[in-house]
CSV table of C-alpha atoms in Angstrom, one decimal:
chain,number,residue,atom,x,y,z
A,1,MET,CA,7.4,-3.3,13.8
A,2,ALA,CA,10.7,-4.5,15.4
A,3,VAL,CA,13.9,-2.8,14.7
A,4,PRO,CA,17.2,-4.7,14.8
A,5,ALA,CA,18.8,-4.8,18.3
A,6,HIS,CA,22.2,-3.6,17.1
A,7,ILE,CA,20.8,-0.1,16.5
A,8,GLU,CA,21.9,1.6,19.7
A,9,SER,CA,23.4,5.0,18.8
A,10,PRO,CA,21.3,8.2,19.1
A,11,VAL,CA,21.1,8.2,15.3
A,12,GLY,CA,20.1,4.6,15.3
A,13,ARG,CA,17.4,5.2,18.0
A,14,SER,CA,16.1,8.0,15.9
A,15,LEU,CA,16.0,5.8,12.8
A,16,GLY,CA,14.2,3.1,14.9
A,17,ARG,CA,11.5,5.6,15.9
A,18,VAL,CA,11.1,6.7,12.2
A,19,VAL,CA,10.7,3.0,11.1
A,20,VAL,CA,8.1,2.3,13.7
A,21,SER,CA,6.2,5.5,13.0
A,22,SER,CA,6.2,4.9,9.3
A,23,SER,CA,5.1,1.3,9.7
A,24,ILE,CA,2.2,2.3,11.9
A,25,GLY,CA,1.1,4.9,9.3
A,26,THR,CA,1.3,2.3,6.6
A,27,ALA,CA,-0.7,-0.1,8.8
A,28,MET,CA,-3.4,2.6,9.3
A,29,GLU,CA,-3.7,3.1,5.6
A,30,TRP,CA,-4.1,-0.6,4.8
A,31,TYR,CA,-6.1,-1.4,7.9
A,32,ASP,CA,-8.7,1.0,6.5
A,33,TYR,CA,-8.4,-0.4,3.0
A,34,PHE,CA,-8.8,-4.0,4.1
A,35,LEU,CA,-11.8,-3.1,6.3
A,36,TYR,CA,-13.5,-1.8,3.1
A,37,VAL,CA,-12.5,-4.9,1.2
A,38,ALA,CA,-14.0,-7.2,3.9
A,39,GLY,CA,-17.0,-5.0,4.5
A,40,GLY,CA,-17.6,-4.5,0.8
A,41,THR,CA,-17.4,-8.2,-0.1
A,42,LEU,CA,-19.2,-9.7,2.9
A,43,LEU,CA,-21.6,-7.0,4.3
A,44,PHE,CA,-22.0,-3.6,2.7
A,45,ASP,CA,-24.3,-4.8,0.0
A,46,LYS,CA,-26.9,-5.6,2.6
A,47,LEU,CA,-26.4,-2.5,4.8
A,48,PHE,CA,-25.9,0.2,2.2
A,49,PHE,CA,-27.3,-1.2,-1.1
A,50,PRO,CA,-30.3,-3.4,0.1
A,51,GLN,CA,-32.4,-2.4,-2.9
A,52,LEU,CA,-30.1,-4.2,-5.3
A,53,SER,CA,-29.7,-7.9,-6.0
A,54,PRO,CA,-26.9,-9.6,-4.1
A,55,ALA,CA,-24.6,-9.7,-7.1
A,56,VAL,CA,-25.2,-6.1,-8.2
A,57,GLY,CA,-25.1,-5.0,-4.5
A,58,THR,CA,-21.6,-6.5,-4.1
A,59,ILE,CA,-20.4,-4.7,-7.2
A,60,ALA,CA,-21.9,-1.4,-5.9
A,61,ALA,CA,-20.3,-2.0,-2.5
A,62,LEU,CA,-16.9,-2.7,-4.1
A,63,GLY,CA,-17.4,0.4,-6.1
A,64,THR,CA,-16.6,2.4,-2.9
A,65,LEU,CA,-13.1,0.9,-3.1
A,66,ALA,CA,-12.8,2.3,-6.6
A,67,VAL,CA,-13.7,5.8,-5.4
A,68,GLY,CA,-10.8,5.7,-2.9
A,69,SER,CA,-8.4,4.4,-5.6
A,70,VAL,CA,-9.4,7.3,-7.9
A,71,SER,CA,-8.9,9.9,-5.1
A,72,LYS,CA,-5.5,8.5,-4.2
A,73,PRO,CA,-3.6,10.0,-7.1
A,74,LEU,CA,-5.2,13.4,-6.4
A,75,GLY,CA,-4.1,13.1,-2.8
A,76,GLY,CA,-0.7,12.0,-3.8
A,77,MET,CA,-0.2,15.2,-6.0
A,78,LEU,CA,-1.7,17.5,-3.3
A,79,PHE,CA,0.3,16.1,-0.4
A,80,GLY,CA,3.3,15.4,-2.5
A,81,HIS,CA,3.5,19.1,-3.4
A,82,LEU,CA,3.1,20.0,0.3
A,83,GLY,CA,5.7,17.5,1.4
A,84,ASP,CA,8.3,18.9,-1.0
A,85,ARG,CA,7.4,22.4,0.1
A,86,LEU,CA,6.7,22.2,3.8
A,87,GLY,CA,8.3,18.9,4.9
A,88,ARG,CA,7.7,15.2,5.2
A,89,LYS,CA,6.8,15.2,8.9
A,90,THR,CA,4.2,18.0,8.8
A,91,VAL,CA,2.3,16.3,5.9
A,92,LEU,CA,2.4,12.9,7.5
A,93,VAL,CA,0.8,14.1,10.7
A,94,LEU,CA,-2.0,15.6,8.7
A,95,THR,CA,-2.6,12.5,6.5
A,96,LEU,CA,-2.7,10.2,9.5
A,97,VAL,CA,-5.3,12.3,11.3
A,98,ILE,CA,-7.5,12.6,8.2
A,99,MET,CA,-7.3,8.8,7.5
A,100,GLY,CA,-8.1,8.0,11.1
A,101,VAL,CA,-11.1,10.4,11.4
A,102,SER,CA,-12.6,9.2,8.1
A,103,THR,CA,-12.3,5.5,9.1
A,104,THR,CA,-13.8,6.1,12.6
A,105,VAL,CA,-16.8,8.0,11.1
A,106,VAL,CA,-17.6,5.0,8.9
A,107,GLY,CA,-18.1,3.1,12.1
A,108,LEU,CA,-20.7,5.7,13.2
A,109,LEU,CA,-22.4,5.9,9.8
A,110,PRO,CA,-26.2,5.1,9.7
A,111,THR,CA,-27.2,2.4,7.2
A,112,ALA,CA,-29.7,2.6,4.4
A,113,ALA,CA,-32.4,1.2,6.8
A,114,THR,CA,-32.1,4.4,8.8
A,115,ILE,CA,-31.4,7.2,6.3
A,116,GLY,CA,-32.1,5.6,3.0
A,117,GLY,CA,-30.1,6.8,-0.1
A,118,TRP,CA,-27.9,9.1,2.0
A,119,ALA,CA,-26.1,6.1,3.5
A,120,PRO,CA,-24.3,5.0,0.4
A,121,VAL,CA,-23.6,8.6,-0.6
A,122,LEU,CA,-21.9,9.3,2.8
A,123,LEU,CA,-20.0,6.1,2.5
A,124,VAL,CA,-18.6,7.1,-0.9
A,125,VAL,CA,-17.7,10.6,0.4
A,126,LEU,CA,-15.8,9.1,3.4
A,127,ARG,CA,-14.0,6.7,1.1
A,128,PHE,CA,-13.0,9.6,-1.2
A,129,VAL,CA,-11.6,11.6,1.7
A,130,GLN,CA,-9.7,8.5,3.1
A,131,GLY,CA,-8.2,7.9,-0.4
A,132,LEU,CA,-7.0,11.5,-0.6
A,133,ALA,CA,-5.1,11.1,2.7
A,134,ALA,CA,-3.8,7.7,1.8
A,135,GLY,CA,-2.4,9.1,-1.4
A,136,GLY,CA,-0.1,11.3,0.7
A,137,GLU,CA,0.7,8.7,3.3
A,138,TRP,CA,2.7,6.1,1.5
A,139,GLY,CA,5.3,8.2,-0.2
A,140,GLY,CA,5.9,10.4,2.8
A,141,SER,CA,6.3,7.5,5.3
A,142,VAL,CA,8.7,5.7,2.9
A,143,LEU,CA,10.7,8.9,2.4
A,144,LEU,CA,11.0,9.7,6.1
A,145,VAL,CA,12.8,6.3,6.5
A,146,ALA,CA,14.8,6.4,3.3
A,147,GLU,CA,16.2,9.9,4.0
A,148,HIS,CA,17.2,8.8,7.5
A,149,THR,CA,19.0,5.7,6.2
A,150,PRO,CA,22.5,5.1,4.7
A,151,ALA,CA,22.1,4.3,1.0
A,152,HIS,CA,23.7,0.8,1.4
A,153,ARG,CA,21.0,-0.2,3.9
A,154,ARG,CA,18.1,1.6,2.3
A,155,GLY,CA,16.5,-1.5,0.8
A,156,PHE,CA,16.4,-3.3,4.1
A,157,PHE,CA,15.0,-0.5,6.2
A,158,THR,CA,12.4,0.8,3.8
A,159,SER,CA,11.2,-2.7,3.2
A,160,MET,CA,10.5,-3.0,6.9
A,161,THR,CA,8.0,-0.1,6.7
A,162,GLN,CA,6.0,-2.2,4.2
A,163,SER,CA,5.3,-4.7,6.9
A,164,GLY,CA,2.7,-2.2,7.9
A,165,ILE,CA,0.7,-3.5,4.9
A,166,ALA,CA,0.6,-7.0,6.5
A,167,LEU,CA,0.1,-5.6,10.0
A,168,GLY,CA,-2.9,-3.5,8.7
A,169,PHE,CA,-4.4,-6.6,7.0
A,170,LEU,CA,-3.8,-8.9,10.0
A,171,ALA,CA,-5.4,-6.3,12.4
A,172,ALA,CA,-8.4,-5.7,10.1
A,173,THR,CA,-9.1,-9.2,9.2
A,174,GLY,CA,-8.4,-10.5,12.6
A,175,ILE,CA,-10.8,-8.2,14.4
A,176,PHE,CA,-13.4,-8.7,11.6
A,177,ALA,CA,-13.1,-12.4,11.8
A,178,LEU,CA,-13.3,-12.3,15.6
A,179,PHE,CA,-16.6,-10.4,15.7
A,180,SER,CA,-18.2,-12.2,12.8
A,181,GLY,CA,-17.3,-15.5,14.5
A,182,VAL,CA,-18.3,-14.7,18.1
A,183,LEU,CA,-21.5,-12.7,17.3
A,184,SER,CA,-24.7,-14.0,15.7
A,185,GLN,CA,-25.3,-12.9,12.1
A,186,GLN,CA,-28.0,-10.5,13.4
A,187,GLN,CA,-25.7,-9.0,16.0
A,188,PHE,CA,-22.8,-8.6,13.6
A,189,GLU,CA,-25.0,-6.9,10.9
A,190,SER,CA,-26.6,-4.7,13.6
A,191,TRP,CA,-23.5,-3.3,15.4
A,192,GLY,CA,-20.6,-5.8,15.4
A,193,TRP,CA,-19.3,-4.6,12.0
A,194,ARG,CA,-18.8,-1.1,13.4
A,195,VAL,CA,-16.3,-2.1,16.1
A,196,PRO,CA,-13.3,-2.7,13.7
A,197,PHE,CA,-13.8,0.8,12.2
A,198,LEU,CA,-14.1,2.5,15.5
A,199,ALA,CA,-11.0,0.6,16.8
A,200,SER,CA,-8.9,2.5,14.2
A,201,VAL,CA,-8.7,5.3,16.7
A,202,VAL,CA,-6.2,3.3,18.7
A,203,LEU,CA,-3.9,3.0,15.7
A,204,VAL,CA,-4.2,6.7,15.0
A,205,ALA,CA,-3.4,7.6,18.6
A,206,VAL,CA,-0.3,5.4,18.7
A,207,GLY,CA,0.9,6.5,15.3
A,208,LEU,CA,0.3,10.2,16.0
A,209,TYR,CA,2.3,9.9,19.3
A,210,MET,CA,5.2,8.2,17.5
A,211,ARG,CA,5.1,10.6,14.5
A,212,LEU,CA,5.2,13.7,16.6
A,213,LYS,CA,8.4,12.5,18.3
A,214,VAL,CA,10.4,11.8,15.1
A,215,ASP,CA,12.7,14.4,13.5
A,216,GLU,CA,12.2,15.8,10.0
A,217,SER,CA,14.1,14.1,7.2
A,218,PRO,CA,17.8,15.3,7.3
A,219,GLU,CA,17.8,15.7,3.5
A,220,PHE,CA,14.7,17.9,3.5
A,221,ALA,CA,15.9,19.8,6.5
A,222,ALA,CA,19.1,20.6,4.6
A,223,LEU,CA,17.1,21.7,1.5
A,224,GLN,CA,14.9,23.9,3.7
A,225,ALA,CA,17.9,25.5,5.4
A,226,ARG,CA,19.4,26.4,2.0
A,227,GLY,CA,16.0,27.5,0.6
A,228,LYS,CA,16.3,24.9,-2.2
A,229,GLN,CA,12.7,23.6,-2.2
A,230,ALA,CA,11.2,23.3,-5.7
A,231,ARG,CA,8.6,25.9,-6.5
A,232,ALA,CA,6.4,23.6,-8.5
A,233,PRO,CA,7.6,20.0,-7.8
A,234,ILE,CA,5.0,18.0,-9.6
A,235,ALA,CA,5.4,20.1,-12.8
A,236,GLU,CA,9.2,19.6,-12.6
A,237,VAL,CA,8.7,15.9,-12.2
A,238,PHE,CA,6.7,15.7,-15.5
A,239,ARG,CA,9.1,18.1,-17.2
A,240,HIS,CA,12.4,16.6,-16.3
A,241,HIS,CA,11.7,13.1,-14.9
A,242,ARG,CA,9.0,11.6,-17.2
A,243,LYS,CA,10.7,8.3,-17.7
A,244,SER,CA,11.1,7.8,-13.9
A,245,ALA,CA,7.5,8.7,-13.4
A,246,LEU,CA,6.3,6.2,-16.0
A,247,VAL,CA,8.5,3.5,-14.4
A,248,THR,CA,6.9,4.1,-11.0
A,249,ILE,CA,3.4,3.9,-12.5
A,250,GLY,CA,4.1,0.6,-14.3
A,251,ALA,CA,6.0,-1.0,-11.4
A,252,ARG,CA,3.3,0.0,-8.9
A,253,LEU,CA,0.6,-1.3,-11.2
A,254,GLY,CA,2.4,-4.7,-11.3
A,255,GLU,CA,2.9,-4.8,-7.5
A,256,SER,CA,-0.4,-3.5,-6.1
A,257,GLY,CA,-2.5,-4.8,-9.0
A,258,PHE,CA,-1.2,-8.4,-8.4
A,259,SER,CA,-1.9,-8.1,-4.7
A,260,SER,CA,-5.4,-6.7,-5.2
A,261,LEU,CA,-6.4,-9.4,-7.7
A,262,VAL,CA,-5.3,-12.2,-5.4
A,263,GLN,CA,-7.3,-10.7,-2.5
A,264,LEU,CA,-10.4,-10.2,-4.7
A,265,ALA,CA,-10.0,-13.8,-6.1
A,266,VAL,CA,-10.1,-15.2,-2.5
A,267,LEU,CA,-12.9,-12.9,-1.2
A,268,VAL,CA,-15.1,-12.6,-4.2
A,269,TYR,CA,-14.6,-15.7,-6.2
A,270,GLY,CA,-13.8,-17.9,-3.2
A,271,VAL,CA,-16.7,-16.8,-1.1
A,272,ASP,CA,-19.4,-15.9,-3.6
A,273,VAL,CA,-18.7,-18.5,-6.3
A,274,LEU,CA,-16.8,-21.4,-4.7
A,275,HIS,CA,-18.7,-21.0,-1.4
A,276,VAL,CA,-15.5,-21.0,0.7
A,277,SER,CA,-16.4,-19.9,4.2
A,278,PRO,CA,-15.6,-16.3,4.9
A,279,THR,CA,-13.6,-17.4,7.9
A,280,MET,CA,-11.4,-19.7,5.8
A,281,ALA,CA,-10.9,-17.0,3.2
A,282,LEU,CA,-9.8,-14.5,5.8
A,283,VAL,CA,-7.5,-17.1,7.5
A,284,ALA,CA,-5.8,-17.9,4.1
A,285,LEU,CA,-5.1,-14.2,3.6
A,286,MET,CA,-3.9,-13.7,7.1
A,287,VAL,CA,-1.4,-16.6,6.7
A,288,GLY,CA,-0.3,-15.2,3.4
A,289,PHE,CA,0.4,-11.7,4.8
A,290,ALA,CA,2.2,-13.2,7.8
A,291,VAL,CA,4.5,-15.1,5.5
A,292,GLU,CA,5.1,-11.9,3.5
A,293,MET,CA,6.1,-9.9,6.5
A,294,VAL,CA,9.2,-12.0,6.7
A,295,THR,CA,10.0,-12.5,3.0
A,296,MET,CA,9.6,-8.8,1.9
A,297,VAL,CA,12.3,-7.7,4.3
A,298,GLY,CA,14.5,-10.5,2.9
A,299,PHE,CA,13.9,-9.2,-0.6
A,300,GLY,CA,14.6,-5.7,0.5
A,301,ARG,CA,17.9,-6.7,2.1
A,302,LEU,CA,18.8,-8.7,-1.1
A,303,SER,CA,18.3,-5.5,-3.1
A,304,ASP,CA,21.0,-3.8,-1.1
A,305,ARG,CA,23.4,-6.5,-2.4
A,306,VAL,CA,22.4,-7.2,-6.0
A,307,GLY,CA,20.4,-4.1,-6.9
A,308,ARG,CA,16.7,-3.1,-7.1
A,309,ARG,CA,15.9,-4.1,-10.7
A,310,PRO,CA,17.0,-7.8,-10.4
A,311,VAL,CA,15.0,-8.4,-7.3
A,312,TYR,CA,11.8,-6.7,-8.6
A,313,ILE,CA,12.1,-8.7,-11.9
A,314,LEU,CA,12.5,-11.9,-9.8
A,315,GLY,CA,9.3,-11.1,-7.9
A,316,ALA,CA,7.3,-10.1,-11.0
A,317,THR,CA,8.5,-13.3,-12.9
A,318,ALA,CA,7.4,-15.4,-9.9
A,319,ALA,CA,4.0,-13.7,-9.9
A,320,ALA,CA,3.5,-14.4,-13.6
A,321,VAL,CA,4.7,-18.0,-13.5
A,322,LEU,CA,2.6,-18.8,-10.4
A,323,ALA,CA,-0.6,-17.2,-11.7
A,324,PHE,CA,-2.3,-20.3,-13.2
A,325,PRO,CA,-1.1,-22.7,-10.5
A,326,LEU,CA,-2.5,-20.3,-7.9
A,327,ILE,CA,-5.9,-20.2,-9.7
A,328,TRP,CA,-5.9,-24.0,-9.9
A,329,MET,CA,-5.2,-24.3,-6.1
A,330,LEU,CA,-7.9,-21.7,-5.4
A,331,GLY,CA,-10.5,-23.6,-7.3
A,332,SER,CA,-9.6,-27.0,-5.8
A,333,ASP,CA,-12.0,-26.7,-2.9
A,334,ASN,CA,-9.2,-27.6,-0.4
A,335,GLY,CA,-8.5,-25.3,2.5
A,336,LEU,CA,-4.8,-26.2,2.8
A,337,LEU,CA,-4.3,-25.6,-0.9
A,338,LEU,CA,-6.0,-22.2,-0.6
A,339,ILE,CA,-3.7,-21.2,2.2
A,340,LEU,CA,-0.6,-22.5,0.2
A,341,ALA,CA,-1.8,-20.5,-2.9
A,342,VAL,CA,-2.1,-17.2,-1.0
A,343,SER,CA,1.2,-17.8,0.9
A,344,LEU,CA,3.0,-18.4,-2.4
A,345,ALA,CA,1.4,-15.4,-4.1
A,346,PHE,CA,2.2,-13.0,-1.3
A,347,GLY,CA,5.4,-14.6,0.0
A,348,THR,CA,7.2,-14.7,-3.3
A,349,GLY,CA,5.7,-12.7,-6.2
A,350,HIS,CA,4.3,-9.8,-4.3
A,351,ALA,CA,7.0,-9.7,-1.6
A,352,GLY,CA,9.7,-9.6,-4.3
A,353,MET,CA,8.1,-6.5,-5.8
A,354,ILE,CA,6.9,-4.6,-2.7
A,355,GLY,CA,10.2,-5.3,-0.8
A,356,VAL,CA,12.1,-3.3,-3.5
A,357,VAL,CA,9.6,-0.6,-4.5
A,358,PRO,CA,10.2,1.9,-1.6
A,359,SER,CA,14.0,2.1,-2.1
A,360,PHE,CA,13.8,2.0,-5.9
A,361,PHE,CA,11.3,4.8,-6.1
A,362,THR,CA,13.2,6.9,-3.6
A,363,GLU,CA,16.4,6.7,-5.7
A,364,LEU,CA,14.6,7.6,-9.0
A,365,PHE,CA,14.1,11.2,-8.0
A,366,PRO,CA,16.2,14.1,-6.5
A,367,ALA,CA,15.5,15.1,-3.0
A,368,ASP,CA,13.7,18.3,-3.8
A,369,LEU,CA,11.1,16.5,-6.1
A,370,ARG,CA,11.1,13.2,-4.3
A,371,TYR,CA,7.7,13.3,-2.5
A,372,SER,CA,5.9,14.5,-5.6
A,373,GLY,CA,7.8,12.1,-7.8
A,374,MET,CA,7.1,9.1,-5.7
A,375,SER,CA,3.4,10.0,-5.5
A,376,VAL,CA,3.0,9.9,-9.3
A,377,ASN,CA,2.9,6.1,-9.1
A,378,LEU,CA,-0.6,6.4,-7.6
A,379,ILE,CA,-1.9,7.2,-11.0
A,380,SER,CA,-1.9,3.4,-11.4
A,381,GLY,CA,-4.7,3.5,-8.9
A,382,GLY,CA,-7.0,4.7,-11.7
A,383,ILE,CA,-6.4,1.3,-13.3
A,384,THR,CA,-6.6,-0.8,-10.1
A,385,ALA,CA,-9.7,1.1,-9.1
A,386,VAL,CA,-11.7,-0.9,-11.6
A,387,PHE,CA,-10.4,-4.3,-10.4
A,388,PRO,CA,-13.1,-4.9,-7.9
A,389,LEU,CA,-15.7,-4.2,-10.5
A,390,ALA,CA,-13.8,-6.2,-13.2
A,391,VAL,CA,-13.5,-9.2,-10.9
A,392,SER,CA,-17.2,-9.1,-10.1
A,393,ALA,CA,-18.1,-8.7,-13.8
A,394,LEU,CA,-15.8,-11.6,-14.7
A,395,ILE,CA,-17.9,-13.8,-12.3
A,396,LEU,CA,-21.0,-13.0,-14.3
A,397,TRP,CA,-19.4,-13.1,-17.7
A,398,SER,CA,-17.5,-16.4,-17.3
A,399,GLY,CA,-20.1,-18.3,-15.4
A,400,GLY,CA,-17.9,-18.6,-12.4
A,401,SER,CA,-14.7,-19.7,-14.2
A,402,LEU,CA,-11.4,-18.7,-12.6
A,403,TRP,CA,-9.2,-18.9,-15.7
A,404,PRO,CA,-9.9,-15.4,-17.1
A,405,LEU,CA,-8.6,-14.1,-13.7
A,406,GLY,CA,-5.4,-16.1,-14.1
A,407,GLY,CA,-4.8,-14.4,-17.5
A,408,LEU,CA,-5.3,-11.0,-15.9
A,409,LEU,CA,-2.8,-11.8,-13.1
A,410,VAL,CA,-0.2,-12.7,-15.8
A,411,VAL,CA,-0.8,-9.5,-17.7
A,412,ILE,CA,-0.5,-7.3,-14.6
A,413,ALA,CA,2.7,-9.1,-13.4
A,414,LEU,CA,4.3,-8.7,-16.8
A,415,THR,CA,3.4,-5.0,-16.9
A,416,GLY,CA,5.5,-4.4,-13.8
A,417,LEU,CA,8.3,-6.6,-15.1
A,418,ALA,CA,8.5,-4.7,-18.4
A,419,SER,CA,8.4,-1.3,-16.6
A,420,VAL,CA,11.3,-2.1,-14.4
A,421,TYR,CA,13.3,-3.8,-17.1
A,422,TRP,CA,13.1,-0.5,-19.0
A,423,ALA,CA,14.5,1.4,-16.1
A,424,GLU,CA,18.1,1.9,-15.1
A,425,GLU,CA,19.5,0.4,-11.9
A,426,THR,CA,19.5,3.0,-9.1
A,427,HIS,CA,21.6,1.4,-6.4
A,428,HIS,CA,25.4,1.3,-6.8
A,429,PHE,CA,28.4,0.8,-4.6
A,430,ASP,CA,30.9,3.1,-6.3
A,431,ARG,CA,32.1,4.7,-3.1
A,432,ALA,CA,33.9,3.1,-0.2
A,433,ASP,CA,31.7,4.9,2.4
A,434,GLY,CA,28.5,3.5,0.8
A,435,THR,CA,27.2,6.9,-0.3
A,436,HIS,CA,25.0,6.7,-3.4
A,437,PRO,CA,26.7,8.5,-6.4
A,438,GLU,CA,23.7,10.8,-6.8
A,439,GLN,CA,24.2,12.0,-3.2
A,440,ALA,CA,27.9,12.6,-3.8
A,441,HIS,CA,27.1,14.7,-6.9
A,442,ALA,CA,24.5,16.7,-5.0
A,443,LEU,CA,26.9,17.4,-2.1
A,444,ALA,CA,29.6,18.4,-4.5
A,445,ALA,CA,27.2,20.8,-6.3
A,446,ASP,CA,26.2,22.4,-3.0
A,447,THR,CA,29.8,22.8,-1.9
A,448,HIS,CA,30.7,24.7,-5.1
A,449,SER,CA,27.5,26.8,-5.1
């Protein structure tokens, strides 16, 4: 993750390390997730659920994704509490190690041919543990950057951390496509699929090295020095900041739900129903995420100029308007149109939402409750957890039609739009020094206390 060259001061260099560290952590989270998506749609039905029919086996394999999505909110509440009590950096080191170990162990896991029914059980357990850690990773990594950054540049720098999503996907799909293309089918199913999971140890090592070198968030360090940490942060979030919590849930559902559905449309509908080659499907997703790496930062920077709400609403509107054209292009049996569809979906609709979400969520909560408050949005994972199963069920119910999925894309995008429309703008420029008004009030309160 490149940091602008003009950052040369000691503070700037520290911010650069924080951005890189957070981006690697996000990449690790999504590297693991995308490995599960690729494995679940292309391979795990044969390796872990061979006793089931291909269609039911795919649904069962994708069910392991749902397990991780369900455990994410639990991890968010657990690690959010620890992050508000013990610090952002301490928790982020712990979550990175847990994610890395669980992903690596999947690469060593015996299949059903070796240990029978224990194989899918262990796969589900590992996915649950990985989801717990991932639940604490996103909020903390975003906060570490946001709380090191001037308020008037927060949208730009926090959006850079989300490039880790694209990096994680590109790394996961790239190595998966490489081994599936170079090896024979027998070799890939025998041992080749394990290499991408084992390779996660490299990301963990680099991320851990970078994470240990960064400083604790200045805002949390100040809270800790004054003994101002909240005693029960998650309870206080639901007691005093319910509206903000609900906004984050709806906004995250619109953003992550849209992205998940597009990926599943390509990998499940595209490969299983339209018989697009797995390599073409992965290439289309890789191009889409590469485009988004650029555009999401542009949307983040735009939010520093015009505000968080307008940019998110723009992205959600684009997602809803593009839903049915995207479905038409996906079903056209044309590789170039498939790539264009995914690039539009990720480069405009999803990028407009994810480029704003980190800074927007940060500004919705006070510093002493921020880690817990931001983690509440992971409750939306309970809904997106059923998406893999819902998409597979739609295939059976609709006889292979893509149009029900188009309707679901519209509903999800409009859910995010309505949630953010209901919220208040969080970014203002009322002060000449660029300090956010909430920060000024907090500083004034501390001065008089």
